[in-house]
Coordinates of C-alpha atoms and ligand atoms in Angstrom, one line a residue:
X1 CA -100.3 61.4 147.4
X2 CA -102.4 60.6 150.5
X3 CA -105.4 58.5 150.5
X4 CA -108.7 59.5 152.2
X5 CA -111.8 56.9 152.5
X6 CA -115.1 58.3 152.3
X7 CA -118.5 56.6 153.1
X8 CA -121.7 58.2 152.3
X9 CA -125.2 56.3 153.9
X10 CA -128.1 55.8 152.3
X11 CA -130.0 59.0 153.6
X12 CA -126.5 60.9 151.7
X13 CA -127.3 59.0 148.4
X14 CA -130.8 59.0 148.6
X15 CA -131.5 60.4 145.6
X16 CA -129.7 61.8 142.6
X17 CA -129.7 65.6 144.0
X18 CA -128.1 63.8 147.2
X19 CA -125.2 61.9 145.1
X20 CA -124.3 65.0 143.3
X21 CA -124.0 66.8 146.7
X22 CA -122.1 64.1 147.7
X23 CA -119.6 64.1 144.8
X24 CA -119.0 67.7 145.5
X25 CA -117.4 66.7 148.4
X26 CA -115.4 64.4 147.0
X27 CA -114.6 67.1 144.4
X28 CA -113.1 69.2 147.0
X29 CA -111.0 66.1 148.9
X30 CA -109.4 65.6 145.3
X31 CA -108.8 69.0 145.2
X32 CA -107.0 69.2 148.2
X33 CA -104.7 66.4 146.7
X34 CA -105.9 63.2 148.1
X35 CA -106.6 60.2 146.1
X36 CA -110.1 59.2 147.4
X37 CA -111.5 55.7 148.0
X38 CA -115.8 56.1 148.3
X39 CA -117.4 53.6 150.2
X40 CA -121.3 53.5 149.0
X41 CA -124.5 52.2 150.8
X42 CA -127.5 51.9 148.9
X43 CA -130.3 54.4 148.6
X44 CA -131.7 54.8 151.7
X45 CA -134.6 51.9 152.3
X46 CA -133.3 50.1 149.4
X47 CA -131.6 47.1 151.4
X48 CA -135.1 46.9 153.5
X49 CA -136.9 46.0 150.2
X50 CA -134.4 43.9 148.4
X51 CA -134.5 42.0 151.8
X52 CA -138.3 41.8 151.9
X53 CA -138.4 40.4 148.0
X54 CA -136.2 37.8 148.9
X55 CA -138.1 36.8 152.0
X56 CA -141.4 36.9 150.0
X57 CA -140.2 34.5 147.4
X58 CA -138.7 32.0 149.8
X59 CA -138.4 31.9 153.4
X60 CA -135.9 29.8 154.4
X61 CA -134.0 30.9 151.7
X62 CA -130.4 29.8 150.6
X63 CA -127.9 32.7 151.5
X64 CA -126.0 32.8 149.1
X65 CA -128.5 34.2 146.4
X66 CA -129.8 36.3 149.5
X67 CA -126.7 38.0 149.1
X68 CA -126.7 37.9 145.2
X69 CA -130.0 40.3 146.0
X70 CA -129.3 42.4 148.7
X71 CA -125.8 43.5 147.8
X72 CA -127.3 45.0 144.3
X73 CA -128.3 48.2 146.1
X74 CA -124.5 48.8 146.5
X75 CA -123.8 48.2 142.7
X76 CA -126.6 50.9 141.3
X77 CA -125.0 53.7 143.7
X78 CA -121.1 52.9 143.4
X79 CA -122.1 53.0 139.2
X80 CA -124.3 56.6 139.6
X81 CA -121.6 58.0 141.9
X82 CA -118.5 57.3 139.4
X83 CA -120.9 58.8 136.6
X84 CA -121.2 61.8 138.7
X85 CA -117.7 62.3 139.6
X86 CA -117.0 61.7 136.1
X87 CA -119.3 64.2 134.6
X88 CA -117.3 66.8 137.0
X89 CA -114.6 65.4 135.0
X90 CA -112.9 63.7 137.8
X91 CA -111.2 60.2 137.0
X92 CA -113.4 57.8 139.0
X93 CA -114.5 54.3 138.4
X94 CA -116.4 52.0 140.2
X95 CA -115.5 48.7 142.1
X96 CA -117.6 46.0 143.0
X97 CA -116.6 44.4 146.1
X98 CA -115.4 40.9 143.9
X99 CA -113.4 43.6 141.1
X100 CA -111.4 44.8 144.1
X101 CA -111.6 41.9 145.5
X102 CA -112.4 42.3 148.6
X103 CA -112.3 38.7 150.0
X104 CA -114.2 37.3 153.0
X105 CA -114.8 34.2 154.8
X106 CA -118.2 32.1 153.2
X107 CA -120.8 33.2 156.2
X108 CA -122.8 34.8 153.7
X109 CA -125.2 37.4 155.3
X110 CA -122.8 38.2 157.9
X111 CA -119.4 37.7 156.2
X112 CA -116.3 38.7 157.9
X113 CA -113.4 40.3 156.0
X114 CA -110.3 38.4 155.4
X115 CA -107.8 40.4 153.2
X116 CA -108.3 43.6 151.0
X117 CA -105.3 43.1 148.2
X118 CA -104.3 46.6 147.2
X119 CA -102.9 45.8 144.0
X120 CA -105.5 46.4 141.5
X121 CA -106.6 49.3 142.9
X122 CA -103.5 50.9 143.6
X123 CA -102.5 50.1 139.8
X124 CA -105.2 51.8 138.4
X125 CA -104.2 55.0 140.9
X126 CA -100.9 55.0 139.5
X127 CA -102.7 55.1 135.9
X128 CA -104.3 58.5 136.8
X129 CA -108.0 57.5 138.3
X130 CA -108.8 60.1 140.8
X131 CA -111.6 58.3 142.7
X132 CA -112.5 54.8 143.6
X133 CA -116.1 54.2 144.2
X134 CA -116.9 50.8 146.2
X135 CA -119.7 49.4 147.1
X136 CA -119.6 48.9 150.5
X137 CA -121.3 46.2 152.5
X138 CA -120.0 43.3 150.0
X139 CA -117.3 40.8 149.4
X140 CA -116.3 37.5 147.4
X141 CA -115.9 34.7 149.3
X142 CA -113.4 31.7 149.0
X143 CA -115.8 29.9 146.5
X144 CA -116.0 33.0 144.4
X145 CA -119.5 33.8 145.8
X146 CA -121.3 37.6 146.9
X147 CA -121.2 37.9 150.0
X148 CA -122.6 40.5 152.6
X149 CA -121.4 41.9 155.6
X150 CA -124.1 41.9 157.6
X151 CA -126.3 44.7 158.0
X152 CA -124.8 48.5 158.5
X153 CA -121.6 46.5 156.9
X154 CA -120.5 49.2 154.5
X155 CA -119.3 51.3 157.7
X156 CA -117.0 48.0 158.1
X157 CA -115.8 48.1 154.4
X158 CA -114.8 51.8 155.0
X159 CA -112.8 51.4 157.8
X160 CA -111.5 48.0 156.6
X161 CA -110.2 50.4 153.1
X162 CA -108.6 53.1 155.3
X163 CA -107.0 50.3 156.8
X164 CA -105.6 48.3 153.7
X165 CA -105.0 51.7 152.1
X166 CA -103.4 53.5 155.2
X167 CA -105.5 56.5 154.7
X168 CA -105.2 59.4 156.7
X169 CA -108.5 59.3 157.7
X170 CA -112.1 57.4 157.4
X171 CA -114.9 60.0 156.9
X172 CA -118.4 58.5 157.3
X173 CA -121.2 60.6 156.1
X174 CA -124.2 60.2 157.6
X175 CA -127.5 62.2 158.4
X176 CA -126.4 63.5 161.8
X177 CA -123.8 65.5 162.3
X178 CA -121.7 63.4 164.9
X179 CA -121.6 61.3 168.2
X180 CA -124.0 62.8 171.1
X181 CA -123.8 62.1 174.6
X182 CA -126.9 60.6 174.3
X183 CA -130.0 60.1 171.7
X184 CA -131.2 63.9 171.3
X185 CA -134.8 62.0 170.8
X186 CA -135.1 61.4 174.6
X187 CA -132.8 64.4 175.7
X188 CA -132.7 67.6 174.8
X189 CA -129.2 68.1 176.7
X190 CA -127.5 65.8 174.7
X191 CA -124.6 67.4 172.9
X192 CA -122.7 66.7 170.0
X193 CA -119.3 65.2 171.1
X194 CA -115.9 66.6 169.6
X195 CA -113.6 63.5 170.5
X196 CA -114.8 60.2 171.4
X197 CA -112.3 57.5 172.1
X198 CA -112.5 54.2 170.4
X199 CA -113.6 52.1 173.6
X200 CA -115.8 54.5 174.2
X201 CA -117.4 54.5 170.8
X202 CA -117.3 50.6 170.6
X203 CA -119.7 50.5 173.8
X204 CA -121.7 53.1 172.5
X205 CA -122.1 51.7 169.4
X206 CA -122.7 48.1 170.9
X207 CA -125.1 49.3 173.4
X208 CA -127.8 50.5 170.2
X209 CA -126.2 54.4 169.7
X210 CA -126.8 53.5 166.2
X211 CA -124.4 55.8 164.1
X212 CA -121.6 53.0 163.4
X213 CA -121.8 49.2 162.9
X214 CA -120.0 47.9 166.1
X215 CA -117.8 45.7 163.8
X216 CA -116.8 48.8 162.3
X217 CA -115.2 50.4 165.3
X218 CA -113.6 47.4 166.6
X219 CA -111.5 47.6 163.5
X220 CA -110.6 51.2 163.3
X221 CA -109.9 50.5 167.5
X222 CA -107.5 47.0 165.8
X223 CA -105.6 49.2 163.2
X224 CA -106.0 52.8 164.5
X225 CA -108.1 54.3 161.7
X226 CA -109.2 57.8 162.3
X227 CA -113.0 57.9 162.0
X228 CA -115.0 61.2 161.5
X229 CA -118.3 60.8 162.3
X230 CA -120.2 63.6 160.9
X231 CA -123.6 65.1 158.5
X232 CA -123.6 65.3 155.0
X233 CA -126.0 67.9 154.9
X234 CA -124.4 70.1 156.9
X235 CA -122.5 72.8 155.3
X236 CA -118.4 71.4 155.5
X237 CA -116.1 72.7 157.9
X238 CA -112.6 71.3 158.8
X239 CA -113.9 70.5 162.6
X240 CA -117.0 69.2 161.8
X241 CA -118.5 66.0 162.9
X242 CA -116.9 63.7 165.9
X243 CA -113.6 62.5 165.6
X244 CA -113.4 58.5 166.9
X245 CA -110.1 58.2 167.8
X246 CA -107.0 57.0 170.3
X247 CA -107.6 57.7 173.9
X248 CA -104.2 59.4 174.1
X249 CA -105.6 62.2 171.8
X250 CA -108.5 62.8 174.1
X251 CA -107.7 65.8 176.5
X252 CA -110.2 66.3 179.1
X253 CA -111.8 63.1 180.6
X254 CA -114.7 63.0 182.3
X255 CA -115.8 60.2 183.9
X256 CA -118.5 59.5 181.7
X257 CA -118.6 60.6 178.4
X258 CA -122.5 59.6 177.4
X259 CA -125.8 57.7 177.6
X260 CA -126.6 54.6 176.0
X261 CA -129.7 52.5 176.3
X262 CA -131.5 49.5 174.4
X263 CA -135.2 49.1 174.3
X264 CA -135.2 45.3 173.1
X265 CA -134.1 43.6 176.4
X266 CA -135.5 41.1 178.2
X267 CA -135.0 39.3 181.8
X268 CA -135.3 35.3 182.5
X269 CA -135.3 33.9 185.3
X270 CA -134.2 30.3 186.3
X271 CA -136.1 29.7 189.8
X272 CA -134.7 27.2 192.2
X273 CA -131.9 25.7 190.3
X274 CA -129.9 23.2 191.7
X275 CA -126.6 25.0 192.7
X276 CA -123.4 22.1 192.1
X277 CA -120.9 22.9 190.3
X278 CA -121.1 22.9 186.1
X279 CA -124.8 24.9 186.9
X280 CA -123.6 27.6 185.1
X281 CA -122.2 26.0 181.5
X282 CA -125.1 23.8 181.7
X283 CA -127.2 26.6 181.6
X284 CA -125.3 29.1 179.5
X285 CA -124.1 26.0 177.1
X286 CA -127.1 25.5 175.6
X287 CA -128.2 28.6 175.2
X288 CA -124.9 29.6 173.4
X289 CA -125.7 26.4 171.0
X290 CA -129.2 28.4 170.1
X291 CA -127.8 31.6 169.5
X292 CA -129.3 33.8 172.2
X293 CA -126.9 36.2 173.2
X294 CA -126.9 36.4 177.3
X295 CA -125.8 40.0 178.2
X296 CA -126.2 40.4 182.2
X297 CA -126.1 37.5 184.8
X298 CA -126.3 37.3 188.0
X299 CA -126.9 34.1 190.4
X300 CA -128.6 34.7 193.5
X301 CA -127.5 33.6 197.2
X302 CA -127.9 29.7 197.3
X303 CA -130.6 28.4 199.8
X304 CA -130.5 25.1 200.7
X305 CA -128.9 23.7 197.7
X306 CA -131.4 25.8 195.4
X307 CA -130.6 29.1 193.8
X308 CA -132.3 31.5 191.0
X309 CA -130.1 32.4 188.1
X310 CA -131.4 35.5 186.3
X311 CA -130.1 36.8 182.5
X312 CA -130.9 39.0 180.3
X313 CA -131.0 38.8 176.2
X314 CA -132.5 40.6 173.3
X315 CA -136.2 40.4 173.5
X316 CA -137.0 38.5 170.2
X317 CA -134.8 35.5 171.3
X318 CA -137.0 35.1 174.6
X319 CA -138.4 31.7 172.8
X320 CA -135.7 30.5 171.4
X321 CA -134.1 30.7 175.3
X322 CA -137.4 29.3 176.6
X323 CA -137.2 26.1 173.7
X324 CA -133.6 25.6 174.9
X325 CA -134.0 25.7 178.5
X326 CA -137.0 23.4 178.8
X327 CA -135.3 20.9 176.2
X328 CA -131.8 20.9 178.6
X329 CA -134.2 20.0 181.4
X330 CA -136.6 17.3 179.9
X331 CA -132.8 16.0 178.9
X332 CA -131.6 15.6 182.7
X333 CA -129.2 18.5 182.4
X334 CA -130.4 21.2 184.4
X335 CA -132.9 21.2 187.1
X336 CA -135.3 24.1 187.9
X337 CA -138.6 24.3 188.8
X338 CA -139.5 27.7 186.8
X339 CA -138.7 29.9 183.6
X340 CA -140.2 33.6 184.5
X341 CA -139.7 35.7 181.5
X342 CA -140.0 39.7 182.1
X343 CA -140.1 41.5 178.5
X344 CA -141.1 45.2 179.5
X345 CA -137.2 46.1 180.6
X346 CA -134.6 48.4 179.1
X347 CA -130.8 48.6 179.7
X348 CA -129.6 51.8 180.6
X349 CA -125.5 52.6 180.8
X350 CA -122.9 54.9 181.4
X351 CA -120.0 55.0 179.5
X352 CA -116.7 56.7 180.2
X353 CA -113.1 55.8 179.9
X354 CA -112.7 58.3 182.7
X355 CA -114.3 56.0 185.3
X356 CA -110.8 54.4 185.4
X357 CA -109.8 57.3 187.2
X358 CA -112.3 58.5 188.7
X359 CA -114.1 56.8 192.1
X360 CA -117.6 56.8 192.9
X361 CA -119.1 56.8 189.5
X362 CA -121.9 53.7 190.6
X363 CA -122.5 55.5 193.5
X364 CA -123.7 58.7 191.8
X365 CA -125.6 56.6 189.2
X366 CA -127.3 54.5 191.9
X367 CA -128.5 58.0 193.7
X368 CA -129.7 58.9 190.8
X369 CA -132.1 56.6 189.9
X370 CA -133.3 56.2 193.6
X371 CA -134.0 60.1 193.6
X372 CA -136.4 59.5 190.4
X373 CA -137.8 56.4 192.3
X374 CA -136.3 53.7 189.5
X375 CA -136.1 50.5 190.8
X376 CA -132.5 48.3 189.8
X377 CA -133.4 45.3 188.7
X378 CA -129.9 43.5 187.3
X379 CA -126.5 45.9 187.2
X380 CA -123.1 44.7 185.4
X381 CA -120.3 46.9 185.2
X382 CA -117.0 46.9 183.0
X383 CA -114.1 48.9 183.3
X384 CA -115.4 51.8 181.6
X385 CA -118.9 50.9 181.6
X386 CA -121.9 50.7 184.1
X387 CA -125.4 49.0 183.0
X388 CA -128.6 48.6 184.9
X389 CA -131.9 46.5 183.9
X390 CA -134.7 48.7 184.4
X391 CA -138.7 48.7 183.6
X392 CA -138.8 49.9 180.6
X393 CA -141.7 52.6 181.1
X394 CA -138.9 54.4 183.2
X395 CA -136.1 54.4 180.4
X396 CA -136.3 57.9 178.9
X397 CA -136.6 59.2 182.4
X398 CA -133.5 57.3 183.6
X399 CA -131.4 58.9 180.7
X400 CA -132.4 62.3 180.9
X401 CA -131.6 61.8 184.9
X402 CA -127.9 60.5 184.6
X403 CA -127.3 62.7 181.7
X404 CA -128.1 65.5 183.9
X405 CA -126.3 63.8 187.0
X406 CA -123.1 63.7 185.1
X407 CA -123.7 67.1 184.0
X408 CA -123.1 65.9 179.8
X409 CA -124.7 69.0 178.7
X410 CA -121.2 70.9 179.6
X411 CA -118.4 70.5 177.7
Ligands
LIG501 N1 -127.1 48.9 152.7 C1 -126.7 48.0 153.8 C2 -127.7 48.1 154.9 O1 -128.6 48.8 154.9 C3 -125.4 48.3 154.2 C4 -125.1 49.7 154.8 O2 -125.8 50.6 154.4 O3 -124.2 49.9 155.6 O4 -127.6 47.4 155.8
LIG502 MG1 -125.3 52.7 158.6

């Protein structure tokens, strides 16, 4: 017997219509002989509002009965999809993430898996059940608390299944139908990728493409899950979808394979810091200790002793980078004269695992944002990716220009 894993989304189990199209899939999978394991969200919004009840009742709320709340949505679908499956007469029960168990550390709200023991599970397969439905997105952690994986998490408890389960494949069902070379919202070129290679995918992903939880992907990349990415609306075909997969099983490579941007960005700027050694960790320290996550940095040319140090991070942690800043300097730590904060930017990047190979990638980028009159105002690159910090008003116009620079509309 091989195992398949397969996760329906929220929009896929919407309704009850949508969980009996579902199940007809899995009706088919079981039918080609696999034992299935089905990873659940919640209906689609459902997570929002459980979320908004709890912050309504109390704000600084304890996590752990956060998590007693917002994992429920999990529980109603895993229990109406095993009623489905079993009115098909297919042998399914449902699994709560603490029946399974699926154990996790105790960071409740954004728990990290520890082990998946297969042993339960795998006795009740032998006993003849067809289908396992789980509710994805939650665990028990090491004091026998709910926890939750953070939100999007149930793509993690998918890919964390077919790994524990050594399925021959994770399919995630979701309401597009696969991994484009960029958002078709902003260009009409984009196309639907067949392949994608797990690097690839994890930049994509981290970079706001918004199909897979990051966290998801790093683990497939960790224990070389095959992911399919792909609609379940669409009528099934054995191609369908985007397979995520090794690198080696990707035959052309271009050098860049798509488009990614993120709206939320925002630029500091440290004017005339005092350039000595330690400058950097005694800026970047303290804002590690208050969780901003710094993405781009650059330090300017030192004048006289003084330099500007410029970051970026998301835009809703701008004051929580301000509060830390000006508390390091009333504290004698750092010394600058100036915090500029610029919140109307965007990051735009180019991903590719072909840039390894290929020369002259930034160039071309570069070109093409001067030819569309975009001003650069921070670049980092990686091995396979390149970023820029642009005004934001330009973003949609810088995407639609290096997806047509690369030429991504061609397979
Ligand atoms: N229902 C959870 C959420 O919306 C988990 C998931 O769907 O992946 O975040
Ligand atoms: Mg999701």
């Amino acid at each position: 017997m091989t195992r398949l894993v397969m996760k329906f989304g929220g929009t896929s189990v919407a309704t009850l219509d949508r969980i009996k199209r579902a199940a007809k899939r899995v009706g088919r999978e079981v039918a080609n002989g696999h034992e299935v394991i089905v990873i659940v969200s919640a209906m689609a919004g459902k997570t929002n509002e459980l979320v908004g009840w709890v912050n309504e009742t109390s704000p600084f709320y304890d996590a752990r009965e956060y998590d007693a709340v917002v994992s429920s949505g999990e529980n109603v679908t895993a229990g109406l999809m095993a009623l489905t499956l079993q009115e098909m007469d297919i042998p399914a029960r449902s699994w709560q993430g603490w029946q399974v168990p699926l154990k996790t550390n105790g960071a409740h709200g954004a728990a990290r898996i520890e082990e998946i023991p297969t042993r339960n599970m795998d006795v009740k397969f032998a006993e003849g059940m067809k289908v396992a439905v789980v509710a994805g997105f939650q665990g028990v952690s090491p004091e026998g608390r709910i926890t939750t994986l953070g939100r999007g998490g149930s793509d993690t408890t998918a890919v964390a299944f077919a790994a524990a389960f050594d399925a021959v494949r994770c399919d995630i069902y979701t309401d597009v139908d696969g991994v484009y070379t960029t958002d078709p919202r902003i260009s009409s070129k984009a196309r639907k990728l067949d392949r994608i290679a797990f690097e690839e995918m994890l930049e994509l992903a981290s970079l706001g493409a918004k199909v897979l939880q990051t966290r998801s992907v790093e683990l497939a990349m960790r224990y070389k899950v095959k992911l399919r990415v792909l609609s379940s609306f669409d009528e099934y075909d054995e191609d369908a979808g985007t397979l995520v997969c090794d690198e080696e099983e990707i035959m052309e490579s271009k050098a860049v394979a798509g488009v990614a941007y993120s709206r939320d960005e925002a630029k500091m700027t440290l004017i005339s810091v005092a350039d000595k050694p330690g400058i950097a960790a005694a800026i970047f320290g303290p804002l590690a200790a208050a969780g901003v996550n710094v993405d781009m940095i650059v330090q300017n040319i030192s004048e006289e002793g003084r330099t500007d140090m410029t970051f970026s991070c998301p835009v809703d942690q701008v004051k929580r980078a301000e509060k830390a800043m000006s508390e390091a300097k009333a504290a004698g730590k750092i010394d600058y004269s100036e915090l500029v904060a610029d919140t109307d930017v965007a990051k735009v990047s180019v991903v590719g695992i072909g840039m390894r190979s290929h020369a002259g990638v930034a160039a071309r980028m570069f070109e093409s944002l001067r030819d569309e009159n975009i001003n650069i105002k921070v670049i980092t690159t990686s091995e396979i990716k390149i970023s820029v910090l642009i005004d934001r008003k330009y973003m949609e116009l810088a995407v639609q220009a290096l997806h047509d620079c690369f030429e991504l509309e061609k397979a």
